[in-house]
XYZ file of C-alpha atoms in Angstrom:
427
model
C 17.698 -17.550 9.558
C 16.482 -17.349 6.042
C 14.901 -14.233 6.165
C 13.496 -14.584 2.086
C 11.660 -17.778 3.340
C 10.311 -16.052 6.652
C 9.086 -12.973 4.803
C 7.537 -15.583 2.444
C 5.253 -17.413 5.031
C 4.328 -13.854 6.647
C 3.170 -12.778 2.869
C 1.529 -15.416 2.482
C -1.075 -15.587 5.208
C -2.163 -11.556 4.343
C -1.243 -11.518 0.482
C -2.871 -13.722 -2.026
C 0.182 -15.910 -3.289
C 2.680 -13.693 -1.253
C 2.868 -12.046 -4.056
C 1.468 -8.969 -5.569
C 2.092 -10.336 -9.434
C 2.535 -13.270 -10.295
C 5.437 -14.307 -11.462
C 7.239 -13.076 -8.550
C 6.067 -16.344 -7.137
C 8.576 -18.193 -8.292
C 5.880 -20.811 -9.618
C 7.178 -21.682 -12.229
C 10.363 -22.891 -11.119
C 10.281 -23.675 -7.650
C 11.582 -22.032 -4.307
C 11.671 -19.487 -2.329
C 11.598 -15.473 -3.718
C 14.326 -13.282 -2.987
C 12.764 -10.810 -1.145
C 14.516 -7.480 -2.121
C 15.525 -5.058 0.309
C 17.457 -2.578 -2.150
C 19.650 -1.674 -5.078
C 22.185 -0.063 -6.592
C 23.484 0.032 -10.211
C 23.857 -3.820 -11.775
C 22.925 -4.900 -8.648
C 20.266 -6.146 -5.885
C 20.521 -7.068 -2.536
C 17.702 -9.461 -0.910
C 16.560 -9.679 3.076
C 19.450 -12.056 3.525
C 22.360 -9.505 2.537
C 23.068 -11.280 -0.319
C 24.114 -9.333 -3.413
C 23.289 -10.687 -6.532
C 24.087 -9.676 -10.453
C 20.693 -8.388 -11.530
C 19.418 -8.836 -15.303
C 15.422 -8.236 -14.231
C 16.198 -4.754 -14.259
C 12.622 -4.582 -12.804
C 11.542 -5.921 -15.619
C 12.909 -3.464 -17.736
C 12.796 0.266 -16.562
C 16.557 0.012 -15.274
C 17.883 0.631 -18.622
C 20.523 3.461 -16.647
C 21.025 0.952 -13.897
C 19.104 0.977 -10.476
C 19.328 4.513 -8.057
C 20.693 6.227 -10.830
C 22.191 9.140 -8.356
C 20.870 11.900 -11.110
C 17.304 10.226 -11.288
C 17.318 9.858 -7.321
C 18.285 13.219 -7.456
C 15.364 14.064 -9.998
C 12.983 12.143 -7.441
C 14.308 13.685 -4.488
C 13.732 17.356 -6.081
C 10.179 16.587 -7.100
C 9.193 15.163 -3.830
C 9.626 18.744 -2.070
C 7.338 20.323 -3.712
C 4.785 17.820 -3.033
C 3.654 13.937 -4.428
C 0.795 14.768 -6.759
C -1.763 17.572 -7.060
C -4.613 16.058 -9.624
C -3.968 18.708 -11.921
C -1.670 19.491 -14.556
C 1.822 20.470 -14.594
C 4.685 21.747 -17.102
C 6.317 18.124 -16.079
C 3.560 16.237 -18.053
C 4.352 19.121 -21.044
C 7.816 18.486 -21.129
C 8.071 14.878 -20.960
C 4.667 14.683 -23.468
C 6.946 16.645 -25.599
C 10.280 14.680 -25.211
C 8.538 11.756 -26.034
C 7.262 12.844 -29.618
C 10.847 14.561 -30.555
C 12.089 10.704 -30.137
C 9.476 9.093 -31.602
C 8.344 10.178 -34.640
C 4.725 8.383 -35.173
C 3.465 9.972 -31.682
C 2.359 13.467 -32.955
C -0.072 13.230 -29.545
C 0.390 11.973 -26.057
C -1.827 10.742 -22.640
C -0.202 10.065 -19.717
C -1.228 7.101 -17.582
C -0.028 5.081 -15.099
C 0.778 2.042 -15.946
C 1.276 -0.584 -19.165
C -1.919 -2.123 -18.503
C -3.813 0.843 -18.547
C -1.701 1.867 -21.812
C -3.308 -1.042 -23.801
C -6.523 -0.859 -22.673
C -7.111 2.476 -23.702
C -5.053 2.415 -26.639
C -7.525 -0.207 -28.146
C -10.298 1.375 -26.723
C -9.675 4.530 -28.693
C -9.163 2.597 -32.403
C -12.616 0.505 -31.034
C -14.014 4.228 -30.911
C -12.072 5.952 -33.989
C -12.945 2.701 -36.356
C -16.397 2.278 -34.933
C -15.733 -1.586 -35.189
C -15.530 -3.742 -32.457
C -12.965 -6.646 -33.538
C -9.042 -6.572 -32.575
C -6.097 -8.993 -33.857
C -3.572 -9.983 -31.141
C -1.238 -12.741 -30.824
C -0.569 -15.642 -29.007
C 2.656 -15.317 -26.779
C 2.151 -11.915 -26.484
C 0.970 -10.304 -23.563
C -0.722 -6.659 -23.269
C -1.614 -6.312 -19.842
C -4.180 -8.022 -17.386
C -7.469 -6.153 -19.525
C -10.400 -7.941 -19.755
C -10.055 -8.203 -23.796
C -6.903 -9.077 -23.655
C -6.357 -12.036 -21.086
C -7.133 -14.573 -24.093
C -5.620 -17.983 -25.513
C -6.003 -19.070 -29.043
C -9.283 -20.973 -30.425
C -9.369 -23.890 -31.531
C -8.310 -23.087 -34.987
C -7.971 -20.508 -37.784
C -10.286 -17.489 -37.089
C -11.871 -19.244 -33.942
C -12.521 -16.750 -31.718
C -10.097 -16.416 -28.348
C -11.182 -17.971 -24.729
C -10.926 -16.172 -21.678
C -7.622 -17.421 -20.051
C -8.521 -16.056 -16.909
C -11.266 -17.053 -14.383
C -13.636 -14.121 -13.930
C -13.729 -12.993 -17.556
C -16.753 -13.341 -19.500
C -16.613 -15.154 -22.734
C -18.692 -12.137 -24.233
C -15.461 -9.834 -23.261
C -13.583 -11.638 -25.662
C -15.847 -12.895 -28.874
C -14.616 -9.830 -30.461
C -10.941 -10.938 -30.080
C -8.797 -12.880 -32.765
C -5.630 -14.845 -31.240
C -3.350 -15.319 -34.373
C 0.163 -16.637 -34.889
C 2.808 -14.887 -34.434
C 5.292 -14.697 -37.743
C 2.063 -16.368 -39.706
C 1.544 -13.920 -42.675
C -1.162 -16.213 -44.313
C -3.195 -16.352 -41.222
C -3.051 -12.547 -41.078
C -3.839 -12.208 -44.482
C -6.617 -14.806 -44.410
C -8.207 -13.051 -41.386
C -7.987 -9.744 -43.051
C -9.669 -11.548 -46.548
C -12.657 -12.533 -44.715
C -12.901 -10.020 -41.817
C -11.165 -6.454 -42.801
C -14.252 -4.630 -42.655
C -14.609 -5.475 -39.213
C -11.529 -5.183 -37.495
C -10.579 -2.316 -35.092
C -6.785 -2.763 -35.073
C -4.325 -5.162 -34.433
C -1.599 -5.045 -31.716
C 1.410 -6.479 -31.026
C 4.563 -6.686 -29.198
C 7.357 -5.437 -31.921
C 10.180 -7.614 -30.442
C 8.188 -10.148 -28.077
C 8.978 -10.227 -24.521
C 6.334 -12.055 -22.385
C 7.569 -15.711 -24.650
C 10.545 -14.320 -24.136
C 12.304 -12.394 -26.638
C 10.797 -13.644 -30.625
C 11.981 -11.216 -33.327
C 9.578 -10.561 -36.218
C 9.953 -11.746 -39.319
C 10.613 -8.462 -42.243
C 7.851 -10.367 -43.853
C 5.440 -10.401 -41.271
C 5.799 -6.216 -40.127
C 5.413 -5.695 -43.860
C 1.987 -7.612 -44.351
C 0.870 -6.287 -41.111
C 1.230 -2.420 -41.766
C -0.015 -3.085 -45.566
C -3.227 -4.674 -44.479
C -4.177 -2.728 -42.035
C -3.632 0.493 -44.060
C -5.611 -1.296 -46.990
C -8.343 -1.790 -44.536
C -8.710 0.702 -42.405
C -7.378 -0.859 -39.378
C -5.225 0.676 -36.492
C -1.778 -0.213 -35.940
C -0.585 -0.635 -32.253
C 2.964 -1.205 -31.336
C 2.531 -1.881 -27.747
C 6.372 -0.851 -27.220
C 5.532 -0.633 -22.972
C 8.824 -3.245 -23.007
C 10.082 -2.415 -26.007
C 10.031 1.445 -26.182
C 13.974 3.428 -25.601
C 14.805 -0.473 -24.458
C 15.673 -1.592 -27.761
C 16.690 1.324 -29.397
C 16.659 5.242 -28.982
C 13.362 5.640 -31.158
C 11.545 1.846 -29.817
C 11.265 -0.774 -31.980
C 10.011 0.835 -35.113
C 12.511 2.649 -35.410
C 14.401 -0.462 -36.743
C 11.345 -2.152 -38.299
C 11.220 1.481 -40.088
C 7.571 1.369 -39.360
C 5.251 3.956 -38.823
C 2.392 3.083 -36.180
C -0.966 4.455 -36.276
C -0.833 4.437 -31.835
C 2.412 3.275 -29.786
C 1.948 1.884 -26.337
C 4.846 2.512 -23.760
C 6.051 2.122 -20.196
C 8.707 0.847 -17.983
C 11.880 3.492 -19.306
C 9.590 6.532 -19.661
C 8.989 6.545 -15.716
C 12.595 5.579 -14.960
C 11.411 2.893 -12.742
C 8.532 5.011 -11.081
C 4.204 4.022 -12.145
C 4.237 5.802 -15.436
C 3.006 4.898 -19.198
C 1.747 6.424 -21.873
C -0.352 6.073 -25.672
C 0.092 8.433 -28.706
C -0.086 8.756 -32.122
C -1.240 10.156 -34.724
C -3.218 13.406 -34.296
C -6.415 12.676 -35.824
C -7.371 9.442 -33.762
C -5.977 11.171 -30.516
C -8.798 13.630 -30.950
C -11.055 10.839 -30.241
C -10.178 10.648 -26.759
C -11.732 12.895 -24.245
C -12.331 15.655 -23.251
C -12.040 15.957 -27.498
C -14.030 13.025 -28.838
C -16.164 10.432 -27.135
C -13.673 7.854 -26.008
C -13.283 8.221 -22.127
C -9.917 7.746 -19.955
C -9.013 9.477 -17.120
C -6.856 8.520 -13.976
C -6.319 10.527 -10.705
C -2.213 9.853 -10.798
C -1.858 10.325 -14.598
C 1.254 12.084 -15.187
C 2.430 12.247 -11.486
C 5.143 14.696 -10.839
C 7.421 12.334 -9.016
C 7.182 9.616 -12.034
C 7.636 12.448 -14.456
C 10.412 13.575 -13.123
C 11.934 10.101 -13.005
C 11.008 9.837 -16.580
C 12.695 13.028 -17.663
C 15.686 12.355 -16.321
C 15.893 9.028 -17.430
C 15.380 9.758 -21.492
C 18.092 12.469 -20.657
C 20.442 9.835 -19.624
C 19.762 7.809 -22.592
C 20.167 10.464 -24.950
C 23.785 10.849 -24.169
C 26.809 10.194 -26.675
C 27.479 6.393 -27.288
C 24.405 5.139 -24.809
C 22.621 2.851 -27.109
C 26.088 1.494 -28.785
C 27.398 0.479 -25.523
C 23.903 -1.165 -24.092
C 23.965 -3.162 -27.463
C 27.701 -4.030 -27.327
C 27.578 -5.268 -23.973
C 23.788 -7.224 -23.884
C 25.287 -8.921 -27.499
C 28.602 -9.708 -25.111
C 26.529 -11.677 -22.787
C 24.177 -13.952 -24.893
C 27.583 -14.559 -27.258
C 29.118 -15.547 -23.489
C 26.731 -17.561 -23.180
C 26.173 -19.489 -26.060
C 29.680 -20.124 -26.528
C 29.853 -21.888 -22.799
C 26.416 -24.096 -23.577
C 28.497 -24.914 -26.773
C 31.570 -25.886 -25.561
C 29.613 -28.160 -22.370
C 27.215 -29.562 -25.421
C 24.213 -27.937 -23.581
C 21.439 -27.640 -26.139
C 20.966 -23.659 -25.940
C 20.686 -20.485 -28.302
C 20.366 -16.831 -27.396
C 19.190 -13.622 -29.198
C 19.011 -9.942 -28.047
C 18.397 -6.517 -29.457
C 19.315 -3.031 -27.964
C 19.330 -3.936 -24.217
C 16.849 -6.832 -23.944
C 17.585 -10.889 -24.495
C 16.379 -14.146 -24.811
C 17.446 -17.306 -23.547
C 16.414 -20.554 -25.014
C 16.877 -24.178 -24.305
C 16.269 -25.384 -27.688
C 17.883 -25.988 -31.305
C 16.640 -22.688 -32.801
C 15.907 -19.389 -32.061
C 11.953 -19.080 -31.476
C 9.756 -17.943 -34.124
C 6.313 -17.941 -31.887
C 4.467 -19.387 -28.916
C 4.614 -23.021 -29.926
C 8.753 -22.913 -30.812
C 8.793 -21.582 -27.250
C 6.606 -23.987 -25.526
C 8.558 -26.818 -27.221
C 12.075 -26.045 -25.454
C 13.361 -27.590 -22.751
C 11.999 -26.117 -19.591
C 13.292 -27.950 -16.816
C 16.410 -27.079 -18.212
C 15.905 -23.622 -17.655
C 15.094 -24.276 -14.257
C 18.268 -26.204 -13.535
C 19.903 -22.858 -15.084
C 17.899 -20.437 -13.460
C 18.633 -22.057 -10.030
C 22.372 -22.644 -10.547
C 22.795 -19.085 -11.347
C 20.687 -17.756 -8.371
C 22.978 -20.050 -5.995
C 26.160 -18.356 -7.653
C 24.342 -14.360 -6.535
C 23.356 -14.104 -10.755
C 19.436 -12.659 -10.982
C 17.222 -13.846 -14.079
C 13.333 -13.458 -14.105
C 11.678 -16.400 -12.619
C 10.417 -17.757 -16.159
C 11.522 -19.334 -19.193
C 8.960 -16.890 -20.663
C 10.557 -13.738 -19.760
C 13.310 -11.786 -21.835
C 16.356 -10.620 -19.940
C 17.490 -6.833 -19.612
C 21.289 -5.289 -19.470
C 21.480 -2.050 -18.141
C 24.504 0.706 -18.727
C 25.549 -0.259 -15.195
C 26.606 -4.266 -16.514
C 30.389 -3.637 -17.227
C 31.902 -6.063 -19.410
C 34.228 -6.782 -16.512
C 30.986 -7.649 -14.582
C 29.470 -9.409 -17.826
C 32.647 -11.312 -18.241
C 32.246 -12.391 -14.256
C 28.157 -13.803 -15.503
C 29.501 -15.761 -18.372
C 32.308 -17.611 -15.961
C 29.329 -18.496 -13.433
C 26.947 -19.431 -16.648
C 29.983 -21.799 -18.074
C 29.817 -23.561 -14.298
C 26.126 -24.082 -14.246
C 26.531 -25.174 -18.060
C 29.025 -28.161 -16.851
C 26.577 -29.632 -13.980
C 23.786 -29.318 -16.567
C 26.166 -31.564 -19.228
C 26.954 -34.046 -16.122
């Protein structure tokens, strides 16, 4: 008995989708979701039994690898002295506090509880600190399910986005500008005519919702000069991004300096936590200091904290971030050399622990590069490697994650499975 499939068909009738997001779906590229029933390390094993090499990672807060016995511990210890209280605690101090030693631009931090939430706020608060209304984001890159924010691109330069979701109100998102990602001379045409009116602009520093698009030098340049010049807010929404890349996010190596900085997934270790800080004078426009209102009754929950703690401990330790980036740069080199030698049409990119996969003759610059690879060839890939126990998000629009549990032995072992999906894809 398949138990994945049975679970699916019970979901189903009580869940909308059988899912509760949707990707996990498996819509777009057919069959049945592993249904997972736990893990360990580089590894996840579904309803069936079936162990599989995992590079979801949960999407990304596995960076240690999954029940990490010191952050289980962590969890474990937290739990006993109760779930959450509504109130503050030295946890939320601490980890408030670890978070601004490693990341320089955040002189402030809020505690929420989750990426979405992040976002929202985060533009919320330059809305209130800028008193203007208008906000820059762009297309490909994904800031959580926000009213604002669930747009696709106008018709053309500075047309205003279009809800991309059923139930949001057009009104919700006149104010918001759906750019190009990597286009300096739309960003600098938009800030020509409209400076004076824009709020901030935010972005994903590496991109991982089209999967993984670097930025050009060019492009982080013109986007922190023009927004200083006119008065705009900065937001590196670094919820993917942030100690995934690199120990200090991804401005560190932009060598950037945000006005606010977004972040999830690693600070709660795999638990509901995120986070928004910055600089010191627009945090005081958050309440209870300034007029801009946020509150949540789980913000900075003990057990999630304690996760998190524990987690940019790990991190911190001698060689983490060389090995991470040794090993994820082993596997998309793997891999491109095997699509090579089968004459599969494929590149690969990655930075820190986080990679991209692409059917297509160059690296992606933006949304449209993306859309124009081959899809059903990632399919084809993404099902071959499922049938061999390999685990890749369920998207050709999702970066990959490597965790410090993938031993080269063990990425050595994905590259021999990817070189025998490769050859029935060249046959």
């Amino acid at each position: 008995m398949n138990r994945n499939e049975t679970l699916f068909n019970r979901a189903k009738a009580i869940i909308p989708g059988g899912v509760n997001s949707p990707v996990r779906a498996f819509g777009s590229v057919g069959g049945i979701p592993r249904f997972i029933k736990k893990a360990e390390g580089a590894y996840v094993w579904d309803e069936n039994d079936t162990r599989y090499i995992d590079y979801v990672g949960s999407w990304g807060p596995a960076i240690v690898g999954h029940a990490h016995p010191e952050v289980i511990e962590a969890v474990r210890e937290a739990s006993l002295g109760g779930l959450s209280f509504g109130a503050p605690t030295e946890g939320e101090i601490a980890i408030a506090e670890e978070i601004a030693k490693l990341v320089p631009s955040v002189e402030q931090v809020r505690l929420v509880s989750s990426g979405t939430e992040a976002t929202m706020t985060a533009i919320r608060l330059a809305r209130g600190y800028t008193g203007r209304d208008k906000i820059i984001k762009f297309e490909g890159c994904y800031h959580g399910h926000s009213d604002s924010l669930l747009v696709k691109a106008g018709s053309g330069l500075l047309t205003f986005g279009n809800p991309s979701s059923a139930g949001v109100p057009a009104d919700f998102t006149k104010h918001t500008l759906v750019l190009e990602y990597n286009n300096v001379a739309q960003l600098e045409e938009t800030f020509a005519q409209l400076g004076g009116e824009i709020a901030c602009v935010i972005l994903e520093p590496f991109v991982g919702n089209m999967n993984l698009v670097r930025p050009s030098e060019n492009f982080i340049k013109a986007l922190r000069s023009l927004t200083e010049q006119h008065g705009a807010v900065l937001i590196y929404d670094e919820v993917m991004t942030g100690f995934r890349v690199a120990l200090g996010g991804a401005q560190s190596l932009h060598g950037i300096t945000p006005d606010l900085t977004t972040m999830g997934k690693v600070i709660g270790g795999g638990m509901p936590l995120a986070a928004f800080g910055g600089r010191k004078d627009i945090m005081a426009a958050i309440s209870p200091l300034g007029g801009v209102y946020q509150a949540g009754t789980l913000s900075g929950n003990p057990i999630a904290v304690a996760a998190g703690l524990k987690t940019l401990e790990i991190i911190q330790r001698h060689g983490f971030y060389e090995n991470l980036t040794a090993r994820t740069g082993q596997l998309v080199q793997g891999f491109t050399a095997a699509a090579q030698e089968n004459g599969v049409q494929f590149t690969a990119d990655s930075v820190g622990g986080m990679f991209g996969l692409y059917f297509a003759d160059h690296t992606p610059q933006n949304y449209g590069d993306m859309a124009r690879s081959n899809i059903n060839a990632f399919k084809h890939f993404f099902h071959g490697m499922l049938e061999r126990n390999v685990a890749f998000g369920p998207s050709a629009y999702e970066a990959g994650f490597v965790s410090a549990a993938h031993t080269p032995e063990l990425i050595d072992e994905t590259i021999a499975i990817a070189r025998e999906v490769f050859q029935t894809m060249a046959e």
